[in-house]
Coordinates of C-alpha atoms in Angstrom, one line a residue:
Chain A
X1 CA -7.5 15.7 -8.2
X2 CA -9.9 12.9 -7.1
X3 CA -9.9 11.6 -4.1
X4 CA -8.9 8.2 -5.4
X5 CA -5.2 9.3 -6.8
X6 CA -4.6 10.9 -3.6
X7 CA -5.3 8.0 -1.7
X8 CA -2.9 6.4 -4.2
X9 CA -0.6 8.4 -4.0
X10 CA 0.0 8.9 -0.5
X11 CA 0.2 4.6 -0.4
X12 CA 2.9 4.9 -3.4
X13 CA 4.7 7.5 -1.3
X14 CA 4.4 5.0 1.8
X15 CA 5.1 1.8 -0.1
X16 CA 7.8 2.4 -2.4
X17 CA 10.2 3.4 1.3
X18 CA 9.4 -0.1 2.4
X19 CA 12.6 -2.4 2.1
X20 CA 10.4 -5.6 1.2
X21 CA 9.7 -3.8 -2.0
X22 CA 13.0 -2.7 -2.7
X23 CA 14.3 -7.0 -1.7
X24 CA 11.4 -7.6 -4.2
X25 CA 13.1 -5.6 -7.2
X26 CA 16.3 -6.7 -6.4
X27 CA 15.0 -10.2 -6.7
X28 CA 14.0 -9.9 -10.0
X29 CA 16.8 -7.6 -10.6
X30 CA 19.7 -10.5 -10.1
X31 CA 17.3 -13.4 -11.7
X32 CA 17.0 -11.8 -14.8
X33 CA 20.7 -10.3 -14.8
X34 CA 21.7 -13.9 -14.0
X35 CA 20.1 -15.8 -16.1
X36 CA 21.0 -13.2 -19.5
X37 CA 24.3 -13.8 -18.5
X38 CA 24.4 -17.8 -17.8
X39 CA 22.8 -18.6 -21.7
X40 CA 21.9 -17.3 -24.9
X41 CA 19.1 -18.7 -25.7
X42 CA 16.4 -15.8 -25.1
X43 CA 13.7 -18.1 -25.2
X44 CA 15.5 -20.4 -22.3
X45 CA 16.1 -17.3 -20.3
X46 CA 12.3 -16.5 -20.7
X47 CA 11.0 -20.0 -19.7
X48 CA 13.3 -19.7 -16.8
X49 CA 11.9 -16.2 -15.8
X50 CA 8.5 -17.9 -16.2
X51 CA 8.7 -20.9 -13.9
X52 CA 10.3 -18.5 -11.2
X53 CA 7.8 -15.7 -11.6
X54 CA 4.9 -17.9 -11.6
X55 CA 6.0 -19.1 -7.9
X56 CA 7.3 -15.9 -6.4
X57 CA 4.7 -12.9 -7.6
X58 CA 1.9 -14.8 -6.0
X59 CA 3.5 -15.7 -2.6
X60 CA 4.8 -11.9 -2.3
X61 CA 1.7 -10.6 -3.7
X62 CA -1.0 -12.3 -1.3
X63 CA 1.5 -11.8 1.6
X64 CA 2.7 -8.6 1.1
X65 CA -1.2 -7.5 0.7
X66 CA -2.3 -9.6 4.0
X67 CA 0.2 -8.4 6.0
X68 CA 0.2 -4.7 4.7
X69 CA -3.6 -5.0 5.4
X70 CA -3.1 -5.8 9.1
X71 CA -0.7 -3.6 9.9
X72 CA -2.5 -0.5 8.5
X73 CA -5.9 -1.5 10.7
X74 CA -5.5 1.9 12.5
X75 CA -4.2 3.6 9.6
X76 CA -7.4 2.6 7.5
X77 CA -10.0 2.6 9.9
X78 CA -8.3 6.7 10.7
X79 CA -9.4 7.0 7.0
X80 CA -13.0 5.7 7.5
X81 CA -13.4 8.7 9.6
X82 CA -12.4 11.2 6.7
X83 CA -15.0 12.0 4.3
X84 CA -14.5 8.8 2.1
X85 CA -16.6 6.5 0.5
X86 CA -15.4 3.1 1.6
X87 CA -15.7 1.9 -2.4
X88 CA -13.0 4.5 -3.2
X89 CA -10.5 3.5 0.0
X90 CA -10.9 0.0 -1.3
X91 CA -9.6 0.7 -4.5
X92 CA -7.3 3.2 -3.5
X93 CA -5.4 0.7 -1.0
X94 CA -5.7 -2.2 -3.5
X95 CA -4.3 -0.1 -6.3
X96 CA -1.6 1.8 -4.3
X97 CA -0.3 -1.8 -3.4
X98 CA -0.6 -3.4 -6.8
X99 CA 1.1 -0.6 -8.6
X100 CA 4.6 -0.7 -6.9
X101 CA 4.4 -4.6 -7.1
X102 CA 3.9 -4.5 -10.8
X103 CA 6.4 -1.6 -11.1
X104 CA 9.2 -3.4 -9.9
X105 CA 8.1 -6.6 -11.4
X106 CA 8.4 -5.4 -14.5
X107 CA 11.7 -2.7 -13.5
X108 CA 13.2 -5.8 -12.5
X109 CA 12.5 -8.0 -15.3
X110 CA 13.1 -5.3 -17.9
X111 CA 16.1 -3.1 -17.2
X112 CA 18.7 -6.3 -17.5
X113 CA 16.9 -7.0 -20.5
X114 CA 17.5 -3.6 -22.0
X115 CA 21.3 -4.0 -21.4
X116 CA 21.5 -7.6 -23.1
X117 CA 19.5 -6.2 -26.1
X118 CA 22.1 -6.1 -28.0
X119 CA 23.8 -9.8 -27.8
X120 CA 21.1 -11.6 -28.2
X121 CA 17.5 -12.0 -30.3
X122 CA 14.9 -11.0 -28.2
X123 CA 11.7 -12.5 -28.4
X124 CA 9.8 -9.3 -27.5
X125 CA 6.2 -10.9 -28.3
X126 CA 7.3 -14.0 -25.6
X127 CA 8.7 -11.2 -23.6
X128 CA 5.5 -9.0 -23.6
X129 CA 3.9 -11.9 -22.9
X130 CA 5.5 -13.1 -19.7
X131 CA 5.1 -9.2 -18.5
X132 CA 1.4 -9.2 -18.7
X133 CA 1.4 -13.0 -17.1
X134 CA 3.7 -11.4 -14.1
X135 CA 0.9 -8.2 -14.1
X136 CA -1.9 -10.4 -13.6
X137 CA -0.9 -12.9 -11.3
X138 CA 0.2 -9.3 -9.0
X139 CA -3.4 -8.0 -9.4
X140 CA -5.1 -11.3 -8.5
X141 CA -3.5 -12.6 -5.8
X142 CA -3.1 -8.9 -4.4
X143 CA -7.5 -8.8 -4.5
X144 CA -7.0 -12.3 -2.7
X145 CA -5.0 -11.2 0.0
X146 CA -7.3 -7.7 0.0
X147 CA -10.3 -10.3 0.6
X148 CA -9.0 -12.8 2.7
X149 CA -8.1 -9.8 5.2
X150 CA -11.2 -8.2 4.8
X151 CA -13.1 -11.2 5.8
X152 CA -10.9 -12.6 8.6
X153 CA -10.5 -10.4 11.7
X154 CA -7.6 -12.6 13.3
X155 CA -4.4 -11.8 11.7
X156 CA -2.9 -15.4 12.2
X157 CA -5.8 -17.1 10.5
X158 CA -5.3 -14.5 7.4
X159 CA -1.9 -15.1 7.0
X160 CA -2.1 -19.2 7.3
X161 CA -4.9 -18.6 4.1
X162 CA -3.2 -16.4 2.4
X163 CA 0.1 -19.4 2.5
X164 CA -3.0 -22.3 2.2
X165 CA -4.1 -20.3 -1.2
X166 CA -0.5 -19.7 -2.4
X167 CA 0.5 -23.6 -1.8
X168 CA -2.5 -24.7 -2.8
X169 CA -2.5 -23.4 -6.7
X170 CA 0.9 -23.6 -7.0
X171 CA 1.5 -27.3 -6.0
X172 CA -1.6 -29.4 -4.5
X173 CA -3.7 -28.6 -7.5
X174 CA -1.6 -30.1 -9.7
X175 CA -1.7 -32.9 -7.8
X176 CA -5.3 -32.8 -7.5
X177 CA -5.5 -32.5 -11.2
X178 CA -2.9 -35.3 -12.0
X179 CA -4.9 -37.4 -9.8
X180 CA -7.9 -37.1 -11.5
X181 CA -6.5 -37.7 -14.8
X182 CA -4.9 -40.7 -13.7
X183 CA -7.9 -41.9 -12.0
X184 CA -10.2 -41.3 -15.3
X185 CA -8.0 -42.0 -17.8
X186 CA -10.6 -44.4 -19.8
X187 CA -12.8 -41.3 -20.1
X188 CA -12.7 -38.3 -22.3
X189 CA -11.3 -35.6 -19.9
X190 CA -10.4 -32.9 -22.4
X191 CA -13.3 -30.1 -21.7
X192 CA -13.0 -31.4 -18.0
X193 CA -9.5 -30.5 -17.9
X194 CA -9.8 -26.9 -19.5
X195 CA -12.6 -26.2 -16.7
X196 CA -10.3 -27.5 -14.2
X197 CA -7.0 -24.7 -15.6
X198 CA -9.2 -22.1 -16.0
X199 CA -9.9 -22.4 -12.2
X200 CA -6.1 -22.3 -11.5
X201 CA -5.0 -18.4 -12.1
X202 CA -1.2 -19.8 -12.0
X203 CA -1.7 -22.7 -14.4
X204 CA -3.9 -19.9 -16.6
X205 CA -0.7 -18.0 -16.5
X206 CA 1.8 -20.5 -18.0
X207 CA -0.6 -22.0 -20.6
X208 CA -0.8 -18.0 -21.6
X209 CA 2.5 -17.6 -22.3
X210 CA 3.4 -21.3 -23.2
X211 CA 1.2 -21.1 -26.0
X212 CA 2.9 -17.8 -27.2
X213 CA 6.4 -19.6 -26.3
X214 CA 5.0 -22.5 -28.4
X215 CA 7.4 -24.6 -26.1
X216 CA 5.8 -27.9 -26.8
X217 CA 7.7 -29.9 -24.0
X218 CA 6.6 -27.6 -21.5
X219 CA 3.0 -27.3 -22.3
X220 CA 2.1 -29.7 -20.1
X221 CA -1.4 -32.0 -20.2
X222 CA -3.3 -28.7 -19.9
X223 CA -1.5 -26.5 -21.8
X224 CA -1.5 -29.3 -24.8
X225 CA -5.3 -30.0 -24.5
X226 CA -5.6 -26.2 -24.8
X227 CA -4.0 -26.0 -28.2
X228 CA -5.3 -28.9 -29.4
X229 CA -9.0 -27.5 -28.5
X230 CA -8.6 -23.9 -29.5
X231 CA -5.5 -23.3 -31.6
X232 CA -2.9 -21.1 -30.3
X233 CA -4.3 -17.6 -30.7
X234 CA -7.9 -18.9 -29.3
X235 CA -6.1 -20.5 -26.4
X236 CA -4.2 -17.4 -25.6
X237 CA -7.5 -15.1 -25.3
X238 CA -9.4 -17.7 -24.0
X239 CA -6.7 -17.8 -20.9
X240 CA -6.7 -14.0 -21.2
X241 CA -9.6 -13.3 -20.5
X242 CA -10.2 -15.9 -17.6
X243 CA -7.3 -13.9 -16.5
X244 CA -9.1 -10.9 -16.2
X245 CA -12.4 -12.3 -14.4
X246 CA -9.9 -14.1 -11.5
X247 CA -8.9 -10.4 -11.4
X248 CA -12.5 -8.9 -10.7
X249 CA -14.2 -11.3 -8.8
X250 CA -11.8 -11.5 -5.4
X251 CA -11.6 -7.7 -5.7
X252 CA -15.1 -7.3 -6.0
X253 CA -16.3 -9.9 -3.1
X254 CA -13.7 -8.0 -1.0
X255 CA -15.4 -4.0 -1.8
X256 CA -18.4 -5.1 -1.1
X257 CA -17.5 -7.0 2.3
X258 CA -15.5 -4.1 3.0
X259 CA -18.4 -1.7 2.4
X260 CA -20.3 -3.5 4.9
X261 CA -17.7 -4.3 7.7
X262 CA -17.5 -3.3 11.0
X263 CA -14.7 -1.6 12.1
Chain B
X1 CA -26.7 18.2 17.2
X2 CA -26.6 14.4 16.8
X3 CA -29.8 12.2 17.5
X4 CA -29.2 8.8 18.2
X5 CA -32.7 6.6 17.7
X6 CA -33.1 2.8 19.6
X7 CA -29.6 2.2 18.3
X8 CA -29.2 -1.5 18.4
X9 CA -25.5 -3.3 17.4
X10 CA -25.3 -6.9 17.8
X11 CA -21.8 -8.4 16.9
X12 CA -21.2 -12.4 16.7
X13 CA -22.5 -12.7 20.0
X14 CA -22.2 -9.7 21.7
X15 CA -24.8 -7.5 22.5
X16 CA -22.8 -4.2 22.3
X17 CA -25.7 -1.3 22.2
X18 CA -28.9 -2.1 23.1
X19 CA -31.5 0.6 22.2
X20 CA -29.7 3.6 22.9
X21 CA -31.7 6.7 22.8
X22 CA -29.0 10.0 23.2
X23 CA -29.2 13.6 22.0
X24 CA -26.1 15.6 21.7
X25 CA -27.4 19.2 21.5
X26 CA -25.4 21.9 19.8
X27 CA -22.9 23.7 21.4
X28 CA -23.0 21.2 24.7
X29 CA -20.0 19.0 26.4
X30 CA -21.0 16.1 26.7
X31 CA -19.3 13.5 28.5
X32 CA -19.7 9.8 27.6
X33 CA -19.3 7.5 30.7
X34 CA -18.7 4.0 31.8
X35 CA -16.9 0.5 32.1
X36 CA -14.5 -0.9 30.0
X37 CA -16.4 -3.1 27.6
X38 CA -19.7 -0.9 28.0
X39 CA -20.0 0.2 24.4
X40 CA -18.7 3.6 24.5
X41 CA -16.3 3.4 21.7
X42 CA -19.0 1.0 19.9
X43 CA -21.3 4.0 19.9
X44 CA -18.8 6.8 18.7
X45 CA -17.8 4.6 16.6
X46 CA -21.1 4.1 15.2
X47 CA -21.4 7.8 14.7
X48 CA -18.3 7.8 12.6
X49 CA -20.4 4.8 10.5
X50 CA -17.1 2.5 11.3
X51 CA -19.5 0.4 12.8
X52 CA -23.1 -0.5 11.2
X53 CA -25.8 -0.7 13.3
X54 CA -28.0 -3.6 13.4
X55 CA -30.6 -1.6 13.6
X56 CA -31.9 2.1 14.9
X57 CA -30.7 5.6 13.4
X58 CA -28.6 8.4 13.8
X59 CA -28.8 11.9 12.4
X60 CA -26.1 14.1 12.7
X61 CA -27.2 18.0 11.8
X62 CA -30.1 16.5 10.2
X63 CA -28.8 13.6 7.7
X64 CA -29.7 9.8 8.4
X65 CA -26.5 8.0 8.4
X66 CA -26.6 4.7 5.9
X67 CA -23.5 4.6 4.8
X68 CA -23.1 8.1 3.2
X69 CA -19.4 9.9 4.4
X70 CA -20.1 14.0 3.4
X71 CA -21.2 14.4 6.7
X72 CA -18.0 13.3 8.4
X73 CA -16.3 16.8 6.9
X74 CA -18.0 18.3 9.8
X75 CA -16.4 15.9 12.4
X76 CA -13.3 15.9 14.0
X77 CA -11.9 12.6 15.5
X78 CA -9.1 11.6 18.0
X79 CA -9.3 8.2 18.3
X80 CA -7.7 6.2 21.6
X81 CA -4.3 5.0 19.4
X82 CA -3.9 5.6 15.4
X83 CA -1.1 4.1 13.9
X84 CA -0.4 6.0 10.1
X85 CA 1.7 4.7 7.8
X86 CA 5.1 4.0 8.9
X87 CA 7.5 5.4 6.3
X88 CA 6.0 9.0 6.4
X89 CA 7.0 12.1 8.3
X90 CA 4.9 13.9 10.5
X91 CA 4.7 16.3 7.5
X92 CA 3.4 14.5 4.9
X93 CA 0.6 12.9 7.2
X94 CA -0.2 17.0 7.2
X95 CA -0.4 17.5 4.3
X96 CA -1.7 14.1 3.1
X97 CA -5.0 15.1 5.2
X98 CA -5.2 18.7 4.1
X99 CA -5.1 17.6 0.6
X100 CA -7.8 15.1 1.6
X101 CA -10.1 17.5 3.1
X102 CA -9.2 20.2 0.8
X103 CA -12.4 21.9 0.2
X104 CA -11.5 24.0 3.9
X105 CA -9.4 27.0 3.5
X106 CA -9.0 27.5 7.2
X107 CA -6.3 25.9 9.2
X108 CA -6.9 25.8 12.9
X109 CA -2.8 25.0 13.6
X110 CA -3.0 25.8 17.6
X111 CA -2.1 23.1 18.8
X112 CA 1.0 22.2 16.3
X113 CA 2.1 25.6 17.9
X114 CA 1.6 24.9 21.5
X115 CA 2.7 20.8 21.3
X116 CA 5.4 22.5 19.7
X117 CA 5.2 19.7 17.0
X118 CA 7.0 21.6 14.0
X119 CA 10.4 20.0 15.6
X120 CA 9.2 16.9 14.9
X121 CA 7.8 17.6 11.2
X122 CA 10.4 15.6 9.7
X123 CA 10.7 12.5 11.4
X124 CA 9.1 9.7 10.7
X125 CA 6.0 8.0 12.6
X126 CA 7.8 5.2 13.2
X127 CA 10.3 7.2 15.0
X128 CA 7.8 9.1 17.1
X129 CA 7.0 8.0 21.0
X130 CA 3.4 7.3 21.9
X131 CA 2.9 10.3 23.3
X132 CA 4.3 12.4 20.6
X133 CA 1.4 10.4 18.5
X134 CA -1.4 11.0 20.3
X135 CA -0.3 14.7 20.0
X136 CA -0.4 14.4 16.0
X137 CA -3.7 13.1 16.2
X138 CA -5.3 15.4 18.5
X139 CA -3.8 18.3 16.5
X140 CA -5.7 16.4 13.5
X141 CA -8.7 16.4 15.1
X142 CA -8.9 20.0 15.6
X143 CA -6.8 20.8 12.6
X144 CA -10.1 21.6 10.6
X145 CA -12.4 23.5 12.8
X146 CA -14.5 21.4 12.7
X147 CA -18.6 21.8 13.8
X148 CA -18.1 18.8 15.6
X149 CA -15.7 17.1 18.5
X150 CA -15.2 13.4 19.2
X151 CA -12.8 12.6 21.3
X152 CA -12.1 8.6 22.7
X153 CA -10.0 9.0 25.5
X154 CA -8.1 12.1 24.6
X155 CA -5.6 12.2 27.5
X156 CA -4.6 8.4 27.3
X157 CA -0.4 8.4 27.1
X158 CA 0.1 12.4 27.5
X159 CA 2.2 14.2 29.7
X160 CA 0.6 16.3 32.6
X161 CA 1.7 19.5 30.5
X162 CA 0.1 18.2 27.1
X163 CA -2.5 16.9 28.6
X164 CA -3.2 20.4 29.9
X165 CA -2.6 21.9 27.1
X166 CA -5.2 20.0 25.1
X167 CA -7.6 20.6 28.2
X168 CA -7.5 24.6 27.7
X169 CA -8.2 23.9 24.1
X170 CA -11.1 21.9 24.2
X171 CA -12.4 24.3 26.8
X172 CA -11.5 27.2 24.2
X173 CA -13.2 25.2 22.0
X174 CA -16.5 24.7 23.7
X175 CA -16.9 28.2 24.6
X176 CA -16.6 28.9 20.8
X177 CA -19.7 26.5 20.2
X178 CA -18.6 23.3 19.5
X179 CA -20.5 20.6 20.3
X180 CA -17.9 18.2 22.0
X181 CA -18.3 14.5 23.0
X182 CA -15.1 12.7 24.6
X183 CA -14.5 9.9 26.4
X184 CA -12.5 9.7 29.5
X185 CA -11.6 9.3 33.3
X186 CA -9.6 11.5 34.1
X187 CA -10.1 14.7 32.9
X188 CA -11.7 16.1 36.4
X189 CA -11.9 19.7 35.1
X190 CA -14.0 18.8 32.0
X191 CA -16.5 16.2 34.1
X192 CA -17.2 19.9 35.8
X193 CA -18.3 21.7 32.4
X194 CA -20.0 18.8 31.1
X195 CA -23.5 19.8 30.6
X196 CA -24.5 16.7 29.5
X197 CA -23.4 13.3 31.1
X198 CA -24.2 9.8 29.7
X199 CA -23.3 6.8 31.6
X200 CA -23.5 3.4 29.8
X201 CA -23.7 0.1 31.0
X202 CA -23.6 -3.1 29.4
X203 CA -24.8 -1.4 26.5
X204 CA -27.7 0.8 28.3
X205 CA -28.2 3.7 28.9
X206 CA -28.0 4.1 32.7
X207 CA -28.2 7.4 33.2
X208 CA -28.5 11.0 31.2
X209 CA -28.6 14.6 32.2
X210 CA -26.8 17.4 34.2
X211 CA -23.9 16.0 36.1
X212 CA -25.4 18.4 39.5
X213 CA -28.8 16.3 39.2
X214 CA -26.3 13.0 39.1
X215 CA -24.7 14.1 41.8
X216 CA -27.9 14.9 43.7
X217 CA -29.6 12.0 43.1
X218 CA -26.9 10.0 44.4
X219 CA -26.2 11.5 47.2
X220 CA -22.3 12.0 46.4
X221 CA -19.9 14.0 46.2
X222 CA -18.2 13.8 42.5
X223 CA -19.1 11.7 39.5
X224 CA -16.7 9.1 40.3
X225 CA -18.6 8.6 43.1
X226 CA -21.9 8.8 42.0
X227 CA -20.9 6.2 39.1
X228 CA -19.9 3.7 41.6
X229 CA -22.8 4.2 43.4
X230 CA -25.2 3.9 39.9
X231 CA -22.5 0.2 39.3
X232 CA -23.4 -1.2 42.8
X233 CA -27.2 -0.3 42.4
X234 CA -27.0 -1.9 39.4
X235 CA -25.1 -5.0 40.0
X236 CA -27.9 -5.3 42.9

């Protein structure tokens, strides 16, 4: 076995004892339970599911991943002394996090589903949909947090980011963006304003499934301009993939400053 | 045997090693001396490539450190305090770092034995005093066999007993021919085998060689002594 999975799994075998994670799957757990059992409407349920996910996985994920970062200090730099490229360590901590996040993401999403199947007409496409949304938003803002402690030595300062980062693409940007809109309205803003989502990971996240949903009173300015520009299926890769490179580059800037850090 | 070359490390501000020149030869004790805040743990820890220098090199058994880790299978570490993951027994950190060093078939286990540490296989490090700690990571460090010794302050938060216990073994060790650097103040009986003593200051070297030409020069009786006596001398 490489030397990778075995970092991996001894993290899995760490993490998956730690109550927080356990309060995490719960979370989900009784949301989803909850809301199956309040209404009918699958696609209701979903959009429900959505606008809660899309707040919590990011604030536990860029957290969880600061704070699991500090606290292991010793822990990781005893590993530095162990034949071990620092590359593979990385990757090893960052995946042995991310996994047992996404596992009970989606264990806690899913298993309530599995018992309403048969009441109700599940949307599995939407469904899928909001799953991969949850998966991404767990593996970026788990490279976030992975590079913002890299970076910052002074735990404080870390954590007060990792919250700044959390708050700001959740709320202030859309502020920010509304702003702008407002403030330019005479002008064409339509390119301007699919730059300005694809910069937002959370916002890239609910036009993603939004357009699948094809809930037109929830697209929002953004999510509208998107389908309007592309058409749905365009729109939904398009946000896909700028999915994927706000997945790489934090985790990549944080390797390669952890490759070169003092310890 | 471990050459260390004008090692220079500059943090932020800080000038923590300022061109070190030490040789560790094979098979010696050698006993790294000084200060609080004089770059002792800057330079082991430099030698473990936790730290980068700014520049200078090292060579341990012949390989120029930058950034390459196959060298570190020859090196056993104790560190001052390691903290390993909370939610695991003292077991599975075993295992977790025999699997990671799996390529050696040899299991030096002494000092589970005489720290009497099987007991306390199945609690978890959370659980465990800091004592009972520092015994899991010394019996780490040696768990390998390895070529190599570095110990940072190896008696730090043991008993009397343990800490004599871990004494006789690094003694044991030495006369098998290991080379062995540690760290400490109070281990009086290995400042008296050290062949090799190295005191820094403020991020120089201040002094290297036997401990009997030390004392000589001096004029004093032990090394505490004589290291006060360096300190005044070079605070003057």
């Amino acid at each position: 076995m490489n030397t990778l999975l075995k970092i991996i799994k001894f993290q899995l075998h760490d993490i998956l004892r730690s109550k927080w994670l356990i309060i995490y799957c719960l979370f989900f757990l009784l949301l989803s339970y909850g809301l199956l059992s309040f209404s009918a409407d699958m696609s209701k349920v979903l959009v429900s599911l959505m606008n809660v996910s899309l707040i919590i996985i990011p604030l536990v994920s860029v957290v969880f991943g600061t704070i699991y970062l500090y606290n292991n200090k010793d822990y990781i730099i005893f590993m530095l002394t162990q034949p071990i490229k620092r590359r593979t360590l990385y990757l090893g901590l960052y995946l042995g996090l991310a996994l047992p996040l996404v596992l009970s993401y989606v264990f806690g999403i899913g298993v309530p589903i599995l018992f309403f199947i048969k009441d109700s007409e599940i949307n599995f496409g939407a469904l899928a949909y909001l799953i991969i949304a949850g998966i991404f938003q767990t593996i970026i803002f788990t490279g976030l947090s992975f590079l913002i402690s890299t970076v910052n030595e002074n735990r404080m300062m870390g954590l007060g980011l990792s919250i700044f980062f959390w708050l700001f693409f959740s709320a202030v940007y859309d502020g920010i963006f509304l702003l702008l809109l407002q403030s330019f309205q005479d002008y064409s803003l339509e390119k301007f304003s699919i730059a300005f989502s694809m910069l937002n990971p959370i916002d890239l996240a609910r036009i993603f499934i939004i357009l699948k949903l094809d809930v037109s009173a929830l697209m929002g300015y953004t999510g509208a301009v998107f389908q309007k520009f592309f058409n749905n299926n365009l729109g939904i890769i398009i946000s896909l993939f700028s999915l994927l490179i706000w997945s790489l580059i934090p985790l990549l800037i944080g390797k390669l400053k952890f490759s070169k850090k003092d310890f | 045997m471990i050459l260390i070359k004008k090692l220079y490390k500059k943090f932020a501000q800080l000038e923590a090693l300022i061109n070190v020149d030490i040789e560790f030869p094979d098979g010696a004790l050698s006993y790294l001396v000084g200060p609080n805040g004089s770059g002792k743990t800057t330079l082991i820890k430099s030698i473990l490539g936790l730290v980068k220098p700014t520049s200078g090199e090292i060579i341990v058994d012949g390989i120029k450190l930058n950034g390459n880790y196959e060298y570190k299978e020859n090196i056993g570490y104790m560190p001052q305090t390691a903290h390993f993951p909370e939610n695991l027994t003292v077991e599975e950190i075993f295992k977790m770092i025999k699997n990671l060093r799996s390529r050696k078939k040899f299991y030096d286990e002494e000092l589970i034995e005489s720290f009497e540490l099987k007991k306390e296989m199945n609690k978890r490090l959370k659980n465990l005093s800091g004592g009972t700690r520092q015994k899991v990571n010394a019996a780490i460090a040696f768990l390998f066999n390895p070529k190599i010794l570095i110990l940072d302050e190896p008696t730090a938060g043991l008993d009397p007993v343990s800490s004599g216990i871990l004494k006789d073994k690094i003694i044991k060790e030495k006369q098998s021919g290991k080379t062995i650097i540690f760290t400490s103040h109070i281990l009086s009986e290995l400042e008296e085998l050290a062949e090799n003593v190295i005191f820094l200051l403020e991020g120089k070297v201040y002094y290297k060689g036997s401990l009997e030409h030390l004392v000589e020069k001096t004029n004093c009786v032990n090394l505490e002594r004589a290291i006060a006596s360096i300190m005044s001398g070079a605070a003057a």
